[in-house]
CSV table of N, CA and C in Angstrom, one decimal:
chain,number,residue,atom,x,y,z
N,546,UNK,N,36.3,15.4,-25.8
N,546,UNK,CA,35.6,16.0,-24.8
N,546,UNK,C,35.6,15.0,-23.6
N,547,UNK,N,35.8,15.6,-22.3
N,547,UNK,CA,36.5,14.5,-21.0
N,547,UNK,C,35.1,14.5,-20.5
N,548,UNK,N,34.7,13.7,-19.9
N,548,UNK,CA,33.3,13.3,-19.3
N,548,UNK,C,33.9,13.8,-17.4
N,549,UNK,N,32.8,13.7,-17.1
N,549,UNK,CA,33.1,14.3,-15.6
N,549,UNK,C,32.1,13.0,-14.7
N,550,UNK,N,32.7,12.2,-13.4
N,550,UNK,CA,31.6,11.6,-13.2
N,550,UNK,C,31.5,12.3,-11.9
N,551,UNK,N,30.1,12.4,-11.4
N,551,UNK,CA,29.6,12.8,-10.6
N,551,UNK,C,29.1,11.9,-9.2
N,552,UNK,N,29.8,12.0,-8.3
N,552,UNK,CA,29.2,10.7,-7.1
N,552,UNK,C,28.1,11.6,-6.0
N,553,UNK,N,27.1,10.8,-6.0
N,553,UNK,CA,26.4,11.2,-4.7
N,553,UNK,C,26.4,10.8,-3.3
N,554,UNK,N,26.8,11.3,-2.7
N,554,UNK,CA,27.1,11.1,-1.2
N,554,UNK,C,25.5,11.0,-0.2
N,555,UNK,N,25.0,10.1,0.3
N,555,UNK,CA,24.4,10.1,1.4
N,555,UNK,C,24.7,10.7,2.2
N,556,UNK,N,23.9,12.3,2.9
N,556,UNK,CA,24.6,12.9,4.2
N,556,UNK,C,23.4,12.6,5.0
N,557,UNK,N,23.5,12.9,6.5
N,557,UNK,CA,22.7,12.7,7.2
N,557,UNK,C,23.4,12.2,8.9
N,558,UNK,N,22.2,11.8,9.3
N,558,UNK,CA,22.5,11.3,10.7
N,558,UNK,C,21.5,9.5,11.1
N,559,UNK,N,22.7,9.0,11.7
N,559,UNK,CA,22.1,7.9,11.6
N,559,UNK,C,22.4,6.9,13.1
N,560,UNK,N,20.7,6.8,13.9
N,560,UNK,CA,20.5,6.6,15.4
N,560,UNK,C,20.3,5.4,15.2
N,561,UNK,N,20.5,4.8,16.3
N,561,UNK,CA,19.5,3.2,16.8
N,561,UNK,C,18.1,3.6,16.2
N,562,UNK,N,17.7,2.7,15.3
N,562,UNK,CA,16.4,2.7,14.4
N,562,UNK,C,15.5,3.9,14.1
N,563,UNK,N,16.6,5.1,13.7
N,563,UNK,CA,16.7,6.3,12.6
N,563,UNK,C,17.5,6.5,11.5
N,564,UNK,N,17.3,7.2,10.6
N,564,UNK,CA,18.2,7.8,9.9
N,564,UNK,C,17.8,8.5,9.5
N,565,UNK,N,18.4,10.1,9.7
N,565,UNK,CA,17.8,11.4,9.2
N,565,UNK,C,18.5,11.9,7.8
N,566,UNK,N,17.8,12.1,6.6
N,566,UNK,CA,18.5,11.8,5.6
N,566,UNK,C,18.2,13.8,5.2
N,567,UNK,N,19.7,14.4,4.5
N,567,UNK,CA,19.4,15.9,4.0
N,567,UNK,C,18.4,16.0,2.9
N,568,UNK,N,17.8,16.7,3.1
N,568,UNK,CA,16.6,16.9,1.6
N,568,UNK,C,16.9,17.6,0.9
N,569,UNK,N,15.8,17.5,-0.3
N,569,UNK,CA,16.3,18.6,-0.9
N,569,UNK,C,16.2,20.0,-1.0
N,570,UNK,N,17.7,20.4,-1.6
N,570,UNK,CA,17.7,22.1,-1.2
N,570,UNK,C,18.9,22.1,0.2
N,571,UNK,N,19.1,20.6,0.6
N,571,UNK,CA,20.3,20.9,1.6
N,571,UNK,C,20.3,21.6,2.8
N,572,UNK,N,18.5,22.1,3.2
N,572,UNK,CA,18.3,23.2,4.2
N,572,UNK,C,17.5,22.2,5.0
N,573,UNK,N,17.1,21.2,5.0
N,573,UNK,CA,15.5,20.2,5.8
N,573,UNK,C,16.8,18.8,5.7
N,574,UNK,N,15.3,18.0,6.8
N,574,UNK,CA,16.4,17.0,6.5
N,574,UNK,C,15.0,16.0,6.7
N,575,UNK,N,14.6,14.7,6.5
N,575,UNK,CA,13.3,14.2,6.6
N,575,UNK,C,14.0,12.2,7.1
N,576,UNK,N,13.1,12.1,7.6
N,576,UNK,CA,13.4,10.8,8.4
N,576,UNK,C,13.1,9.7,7.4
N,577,UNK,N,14.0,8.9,7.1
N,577,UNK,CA,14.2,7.7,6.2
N,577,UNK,C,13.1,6.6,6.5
N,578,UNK,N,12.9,6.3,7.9
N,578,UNK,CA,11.7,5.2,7.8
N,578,UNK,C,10.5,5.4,7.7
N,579,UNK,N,10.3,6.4,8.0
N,579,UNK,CA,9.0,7.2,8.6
N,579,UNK,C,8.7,7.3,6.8
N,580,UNK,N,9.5,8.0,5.9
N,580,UNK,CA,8.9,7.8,4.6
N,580,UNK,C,8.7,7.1,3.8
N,581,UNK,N,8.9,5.4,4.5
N,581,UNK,CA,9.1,4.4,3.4
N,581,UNK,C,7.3,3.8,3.3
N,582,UNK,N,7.2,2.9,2.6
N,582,UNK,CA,6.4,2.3,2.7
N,582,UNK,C,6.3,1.1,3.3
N,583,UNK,N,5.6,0.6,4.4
N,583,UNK,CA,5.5,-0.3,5.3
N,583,UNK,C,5.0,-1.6,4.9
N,584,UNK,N,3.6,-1.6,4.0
N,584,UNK,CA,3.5,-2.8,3.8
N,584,UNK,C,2.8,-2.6,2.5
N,585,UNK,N,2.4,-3.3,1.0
N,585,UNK,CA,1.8,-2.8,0.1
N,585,UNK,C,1.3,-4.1,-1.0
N,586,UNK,N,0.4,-4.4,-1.4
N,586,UNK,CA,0.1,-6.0,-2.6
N,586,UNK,C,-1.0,-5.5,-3.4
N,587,UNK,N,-0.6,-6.1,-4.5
N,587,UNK,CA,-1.5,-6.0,-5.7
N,587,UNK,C,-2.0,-7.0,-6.0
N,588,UNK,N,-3.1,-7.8,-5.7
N,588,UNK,CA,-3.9,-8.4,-6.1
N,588,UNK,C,-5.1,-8.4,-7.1
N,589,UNK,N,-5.8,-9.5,-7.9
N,589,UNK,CA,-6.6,-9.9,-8.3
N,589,UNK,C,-7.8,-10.6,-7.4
N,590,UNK,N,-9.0,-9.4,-7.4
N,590,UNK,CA,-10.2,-8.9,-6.5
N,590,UNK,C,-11.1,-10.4,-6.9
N,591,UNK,N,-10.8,-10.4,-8.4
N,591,UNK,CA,-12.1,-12.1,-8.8
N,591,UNK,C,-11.7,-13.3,-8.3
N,592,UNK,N,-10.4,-13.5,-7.8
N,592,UNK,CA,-10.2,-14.5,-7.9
N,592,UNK,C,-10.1,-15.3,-6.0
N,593,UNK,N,-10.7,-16.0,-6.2
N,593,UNK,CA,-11.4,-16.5,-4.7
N,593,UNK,C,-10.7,-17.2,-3.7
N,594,UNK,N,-9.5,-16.9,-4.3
N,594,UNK,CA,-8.4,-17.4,-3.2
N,594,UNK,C,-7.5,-15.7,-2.8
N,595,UNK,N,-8.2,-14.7,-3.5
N,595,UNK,CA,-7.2,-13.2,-3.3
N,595,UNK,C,-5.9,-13.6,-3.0
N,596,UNK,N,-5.2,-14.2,-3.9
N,596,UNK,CA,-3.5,-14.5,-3.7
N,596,UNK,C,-3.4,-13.2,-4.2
N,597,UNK,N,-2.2,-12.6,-4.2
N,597,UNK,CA,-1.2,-11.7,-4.1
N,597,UNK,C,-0.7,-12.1,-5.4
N,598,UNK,N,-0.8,-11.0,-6.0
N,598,UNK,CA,-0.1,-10.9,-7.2
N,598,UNK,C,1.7,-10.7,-7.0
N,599,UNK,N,1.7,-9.6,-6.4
N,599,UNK,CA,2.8,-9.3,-5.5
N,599,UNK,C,3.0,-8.5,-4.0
N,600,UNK,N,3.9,-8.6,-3.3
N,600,UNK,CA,3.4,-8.0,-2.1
N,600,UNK,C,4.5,-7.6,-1.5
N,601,UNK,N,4.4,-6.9,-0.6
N,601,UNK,CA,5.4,-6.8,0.2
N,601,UNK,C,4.7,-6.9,1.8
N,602,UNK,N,5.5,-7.2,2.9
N,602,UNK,CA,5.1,-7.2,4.7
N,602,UNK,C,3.4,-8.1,4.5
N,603,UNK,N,3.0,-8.8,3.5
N,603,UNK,CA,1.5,-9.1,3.5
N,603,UNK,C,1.7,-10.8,3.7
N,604,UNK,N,0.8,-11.0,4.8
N,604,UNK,CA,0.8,-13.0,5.5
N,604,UNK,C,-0.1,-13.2,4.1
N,605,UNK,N,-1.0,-12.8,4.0
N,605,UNK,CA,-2.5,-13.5,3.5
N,605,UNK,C,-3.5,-12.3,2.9
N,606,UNK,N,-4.0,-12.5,2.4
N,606,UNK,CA,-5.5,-12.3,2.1
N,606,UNK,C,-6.6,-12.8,1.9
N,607,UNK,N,-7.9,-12.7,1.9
N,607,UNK,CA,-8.8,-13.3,1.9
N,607,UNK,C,-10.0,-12.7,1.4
N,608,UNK,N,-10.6,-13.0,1.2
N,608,UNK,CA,-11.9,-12.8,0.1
N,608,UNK,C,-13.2,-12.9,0.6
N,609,UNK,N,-13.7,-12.0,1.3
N,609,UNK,CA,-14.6,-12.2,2.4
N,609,UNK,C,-16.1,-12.2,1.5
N,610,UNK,N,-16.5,-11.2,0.8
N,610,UNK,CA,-17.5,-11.4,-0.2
N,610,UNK,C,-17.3,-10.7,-1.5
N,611,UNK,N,-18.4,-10.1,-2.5
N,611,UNK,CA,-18.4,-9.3,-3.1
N,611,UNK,C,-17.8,-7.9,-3.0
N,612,UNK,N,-17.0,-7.7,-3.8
N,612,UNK,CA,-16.1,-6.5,-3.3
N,612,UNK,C,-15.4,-6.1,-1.6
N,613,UNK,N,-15.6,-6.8,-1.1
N,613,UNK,CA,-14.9,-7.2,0.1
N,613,UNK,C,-13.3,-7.9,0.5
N,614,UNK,N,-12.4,-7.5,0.8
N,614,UNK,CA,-11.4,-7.9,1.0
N,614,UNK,C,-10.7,-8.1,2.5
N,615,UNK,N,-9.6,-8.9,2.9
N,615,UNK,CA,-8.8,-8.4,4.2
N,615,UNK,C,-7.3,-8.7,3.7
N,616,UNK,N,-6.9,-8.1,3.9
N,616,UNK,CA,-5.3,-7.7,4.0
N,616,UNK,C,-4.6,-8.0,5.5
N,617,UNK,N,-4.0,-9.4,5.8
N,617,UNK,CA,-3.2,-9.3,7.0
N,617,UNK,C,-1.5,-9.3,6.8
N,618,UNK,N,-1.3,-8.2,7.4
N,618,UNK,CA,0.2,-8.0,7.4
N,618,UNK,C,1.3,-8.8,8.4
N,619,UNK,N,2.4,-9.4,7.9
N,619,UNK,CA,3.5,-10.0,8.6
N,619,UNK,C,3.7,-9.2,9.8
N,620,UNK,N,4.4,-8.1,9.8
N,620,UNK,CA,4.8,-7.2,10.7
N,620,UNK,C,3.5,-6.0,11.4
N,621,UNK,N,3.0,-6.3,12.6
N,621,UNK,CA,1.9,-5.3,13.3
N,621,UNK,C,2.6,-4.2,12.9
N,622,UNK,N,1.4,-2.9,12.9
N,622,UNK,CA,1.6,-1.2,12.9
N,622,UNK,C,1.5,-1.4,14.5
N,623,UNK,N,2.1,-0.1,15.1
N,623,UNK,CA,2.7,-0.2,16.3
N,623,UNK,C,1.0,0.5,17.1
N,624,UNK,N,0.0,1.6,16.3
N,624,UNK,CA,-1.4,1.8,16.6
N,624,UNK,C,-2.2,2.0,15.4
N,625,UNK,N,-3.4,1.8,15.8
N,625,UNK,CA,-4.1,2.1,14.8
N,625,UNK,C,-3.9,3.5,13.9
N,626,UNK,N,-3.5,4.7,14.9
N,626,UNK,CA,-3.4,6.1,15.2
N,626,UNK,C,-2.2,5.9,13.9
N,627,UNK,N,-1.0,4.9,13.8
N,627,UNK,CA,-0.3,5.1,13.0
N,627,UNK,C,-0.7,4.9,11.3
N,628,UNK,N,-1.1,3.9,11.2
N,628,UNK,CA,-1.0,3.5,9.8
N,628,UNK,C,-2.4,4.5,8.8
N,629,UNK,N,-1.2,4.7,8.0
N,629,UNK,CA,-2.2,5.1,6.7
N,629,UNK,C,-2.3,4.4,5.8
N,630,UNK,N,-3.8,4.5,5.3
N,630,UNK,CA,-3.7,3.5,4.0
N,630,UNK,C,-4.1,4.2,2.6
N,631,UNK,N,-3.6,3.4,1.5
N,631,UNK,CA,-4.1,4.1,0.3
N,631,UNK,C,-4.9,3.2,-0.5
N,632,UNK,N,-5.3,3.0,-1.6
N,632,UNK,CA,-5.3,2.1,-2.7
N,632,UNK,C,-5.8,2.9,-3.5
N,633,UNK,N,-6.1,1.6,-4.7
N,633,UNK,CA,-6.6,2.0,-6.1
N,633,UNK,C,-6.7,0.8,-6.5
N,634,UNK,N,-7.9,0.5,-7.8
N,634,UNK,CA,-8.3,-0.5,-8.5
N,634,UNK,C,-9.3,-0.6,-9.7
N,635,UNK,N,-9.3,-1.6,-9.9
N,635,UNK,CA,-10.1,-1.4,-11.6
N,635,UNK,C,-10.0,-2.5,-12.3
N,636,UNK,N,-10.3,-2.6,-13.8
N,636,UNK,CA,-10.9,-4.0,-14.2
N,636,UNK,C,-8.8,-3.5,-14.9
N,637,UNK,N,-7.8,-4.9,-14.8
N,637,UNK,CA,-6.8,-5.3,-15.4
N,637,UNK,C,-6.9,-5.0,-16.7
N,638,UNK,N,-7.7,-5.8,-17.4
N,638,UNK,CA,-7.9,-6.2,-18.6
N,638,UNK,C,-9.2,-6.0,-19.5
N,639,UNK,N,-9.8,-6.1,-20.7
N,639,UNK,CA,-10.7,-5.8,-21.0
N,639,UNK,C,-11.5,-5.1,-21.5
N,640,UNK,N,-13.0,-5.1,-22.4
N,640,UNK,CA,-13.3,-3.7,-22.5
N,640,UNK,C,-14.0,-2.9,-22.0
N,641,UNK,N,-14.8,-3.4,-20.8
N,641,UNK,CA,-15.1,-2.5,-19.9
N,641,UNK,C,-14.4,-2.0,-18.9
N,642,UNK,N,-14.1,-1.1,-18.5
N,642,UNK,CA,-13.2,-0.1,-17.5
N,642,UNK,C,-14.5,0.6,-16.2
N,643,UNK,N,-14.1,-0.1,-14.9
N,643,UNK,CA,-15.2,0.5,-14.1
N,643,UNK,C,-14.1,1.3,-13.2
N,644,UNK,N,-14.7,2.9,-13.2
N,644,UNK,CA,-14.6,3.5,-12.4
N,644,UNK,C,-14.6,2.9,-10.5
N,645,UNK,N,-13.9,2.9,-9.9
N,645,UNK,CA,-14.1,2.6,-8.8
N,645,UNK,C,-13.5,3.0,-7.7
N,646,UNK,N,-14.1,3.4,-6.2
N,646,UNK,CA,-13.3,3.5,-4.9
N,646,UNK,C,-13.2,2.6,-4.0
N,647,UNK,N,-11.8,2.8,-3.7
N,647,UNK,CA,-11.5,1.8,-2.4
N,647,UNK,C,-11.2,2.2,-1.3
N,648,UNK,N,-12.2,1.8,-0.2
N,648,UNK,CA,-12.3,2.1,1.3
N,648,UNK,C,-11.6,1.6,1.7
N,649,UNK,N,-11.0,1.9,3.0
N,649,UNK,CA,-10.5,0.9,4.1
N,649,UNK,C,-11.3,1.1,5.2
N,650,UNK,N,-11.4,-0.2,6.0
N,650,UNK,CA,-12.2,-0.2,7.0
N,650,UNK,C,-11.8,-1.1,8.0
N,651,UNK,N,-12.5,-1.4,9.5
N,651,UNK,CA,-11.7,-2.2,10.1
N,651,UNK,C,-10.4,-2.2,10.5
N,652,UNK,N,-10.0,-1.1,10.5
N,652,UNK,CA,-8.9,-1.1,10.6
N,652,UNK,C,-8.1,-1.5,11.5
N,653,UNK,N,-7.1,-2.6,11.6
N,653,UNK,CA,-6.3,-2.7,12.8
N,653,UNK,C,-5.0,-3.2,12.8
N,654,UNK,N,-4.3,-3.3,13.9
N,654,UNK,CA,-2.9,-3.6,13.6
N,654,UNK,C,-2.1,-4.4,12.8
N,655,UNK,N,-2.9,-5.4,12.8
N,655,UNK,CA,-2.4,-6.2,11.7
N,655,UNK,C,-3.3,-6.6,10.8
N,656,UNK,N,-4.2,-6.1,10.4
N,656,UNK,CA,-5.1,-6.2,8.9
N,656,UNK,C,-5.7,-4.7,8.7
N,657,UNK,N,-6.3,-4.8,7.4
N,657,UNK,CA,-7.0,-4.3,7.1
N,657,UNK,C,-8.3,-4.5,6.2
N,658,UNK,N,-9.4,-4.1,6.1
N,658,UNK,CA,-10.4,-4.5,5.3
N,658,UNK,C,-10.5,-3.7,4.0
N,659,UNK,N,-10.3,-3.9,3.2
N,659,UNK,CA,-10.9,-3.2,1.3
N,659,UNK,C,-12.0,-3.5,1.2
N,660,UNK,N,-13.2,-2.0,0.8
N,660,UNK,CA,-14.0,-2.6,0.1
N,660,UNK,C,-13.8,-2.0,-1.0
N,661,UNK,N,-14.5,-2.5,-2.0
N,661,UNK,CA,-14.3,-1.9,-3.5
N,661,UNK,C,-15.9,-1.5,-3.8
N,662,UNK,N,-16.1,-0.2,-4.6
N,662,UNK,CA,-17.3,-0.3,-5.0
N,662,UNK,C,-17.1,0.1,-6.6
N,663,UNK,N,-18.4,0.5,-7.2
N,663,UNK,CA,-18.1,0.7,-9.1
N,663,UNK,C,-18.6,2.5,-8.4
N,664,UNK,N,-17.8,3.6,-9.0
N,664,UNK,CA,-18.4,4.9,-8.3
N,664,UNK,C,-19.7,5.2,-9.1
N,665,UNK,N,-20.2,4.6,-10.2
N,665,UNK,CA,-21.4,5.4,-10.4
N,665,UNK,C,-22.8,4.6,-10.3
N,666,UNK,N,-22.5,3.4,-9.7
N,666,UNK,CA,-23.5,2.5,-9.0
N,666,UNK,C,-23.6,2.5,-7.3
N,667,UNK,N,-22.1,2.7,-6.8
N,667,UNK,CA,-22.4,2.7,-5.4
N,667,UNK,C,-22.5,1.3,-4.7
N,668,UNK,N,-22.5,-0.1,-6.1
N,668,UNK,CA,-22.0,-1.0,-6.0
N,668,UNK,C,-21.3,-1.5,-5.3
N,669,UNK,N,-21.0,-2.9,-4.5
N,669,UNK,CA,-19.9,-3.6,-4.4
N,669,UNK,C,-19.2,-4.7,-5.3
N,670,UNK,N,-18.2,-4.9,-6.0
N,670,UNK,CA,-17.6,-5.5,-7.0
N,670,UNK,C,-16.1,-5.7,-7.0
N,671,UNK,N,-16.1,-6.9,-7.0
N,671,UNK,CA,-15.2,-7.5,-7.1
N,671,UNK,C,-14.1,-7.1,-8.9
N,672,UNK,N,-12.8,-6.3,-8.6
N,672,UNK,CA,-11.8,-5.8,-9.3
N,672,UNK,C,-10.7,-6.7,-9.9
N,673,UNK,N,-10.2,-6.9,-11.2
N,673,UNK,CA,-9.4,-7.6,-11.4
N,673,UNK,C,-7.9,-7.2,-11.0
N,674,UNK,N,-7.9,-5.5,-10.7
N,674,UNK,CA,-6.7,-5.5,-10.5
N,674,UNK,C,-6.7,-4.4,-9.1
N,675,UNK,N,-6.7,-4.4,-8.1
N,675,UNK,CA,-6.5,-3.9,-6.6
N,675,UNK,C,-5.1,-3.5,-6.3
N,676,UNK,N,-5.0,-2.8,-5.7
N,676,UNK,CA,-3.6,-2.0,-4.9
N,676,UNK,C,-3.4,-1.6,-3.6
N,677,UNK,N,-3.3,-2.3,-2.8
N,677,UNK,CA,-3.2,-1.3,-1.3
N,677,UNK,C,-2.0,-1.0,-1.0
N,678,UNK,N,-2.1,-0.1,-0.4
N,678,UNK,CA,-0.6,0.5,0.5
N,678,UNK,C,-0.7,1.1,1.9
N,679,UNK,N,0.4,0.3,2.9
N,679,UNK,CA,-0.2,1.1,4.4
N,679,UNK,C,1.1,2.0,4.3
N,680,UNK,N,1.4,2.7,5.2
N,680,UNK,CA,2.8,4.1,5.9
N,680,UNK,C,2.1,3.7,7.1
N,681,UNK,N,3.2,3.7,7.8
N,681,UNK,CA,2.8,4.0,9.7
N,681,UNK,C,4.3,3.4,10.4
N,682,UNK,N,4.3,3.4,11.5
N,682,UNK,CA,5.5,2.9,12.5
N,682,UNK,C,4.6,1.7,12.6
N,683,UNK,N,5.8,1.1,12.4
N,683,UNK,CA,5.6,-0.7,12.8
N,683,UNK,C,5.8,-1.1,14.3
N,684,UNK,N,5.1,-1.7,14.4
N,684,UNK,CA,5.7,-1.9,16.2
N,684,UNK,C,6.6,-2.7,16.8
């Protein structure tokens, strides 16, 4: 039985700091930077230096207090208007597991603020395992 190999071709259109990539279905076509992720670190919330576990576009962090964080990024978002942010977090390890949300606040071109709370205290607490992610046009 002959195997068949199959190659995928990148189609699209590609400008001075664009590239319009076909989607799927071959009918749309969706902009390559605009869907990437811009800047993103996973850190450890207890520990009082908030080094970066791993990161990407991130200078620093810092540990402002209890469940409080700042995230300053290498490369500015081009406005506030631009950048989205996500996260998620929670205890790493262990046998307690806290429920928790993470705000962003403060927001500005080159940082942003996390706070962390536990959701069924309304607490602020410091997480062993944190996630942020910004999307936006860098400037």
């Amino acid at each position: 039985m002959a195997s068949t190999l199959k190659i995928n071709t990148l189609t699209g259109v590609s400008t001075a700091g664009s590239i319009a990539v076909t989607a799927e279905g071959n009918s749309t076509t969706t902009n390559l930077q605009q869907g990437l992720c811009k800047a993103w670190v996973q850190f450890d919330g207890t520990d009082s230096s908030a080094s970066a576990r791993d990161s990407f576009n991130v200078s620093s962090m810092s540990d402002n207090s209890e469940g409080h964080h700042t995230v300053t990024y290498n490369n500015d978002f081009s406005s506030t208007n631009t950048l989205t942010a996500s996260g998620n977090g929670g205890q790493f390890s262990g046998a307690t597991a806290n429920n928790v949300f993470i705000f962003h606040k403060n927001i500005a071109v080159g940082s942003i603020s996390i706070q962390v709370q536990i959701a069924s205290s309304g607490s602020n607490k410091d997480q062993t395992y944190i996630c942020h992610l910004a999307h936006g046009d860098l400037a």
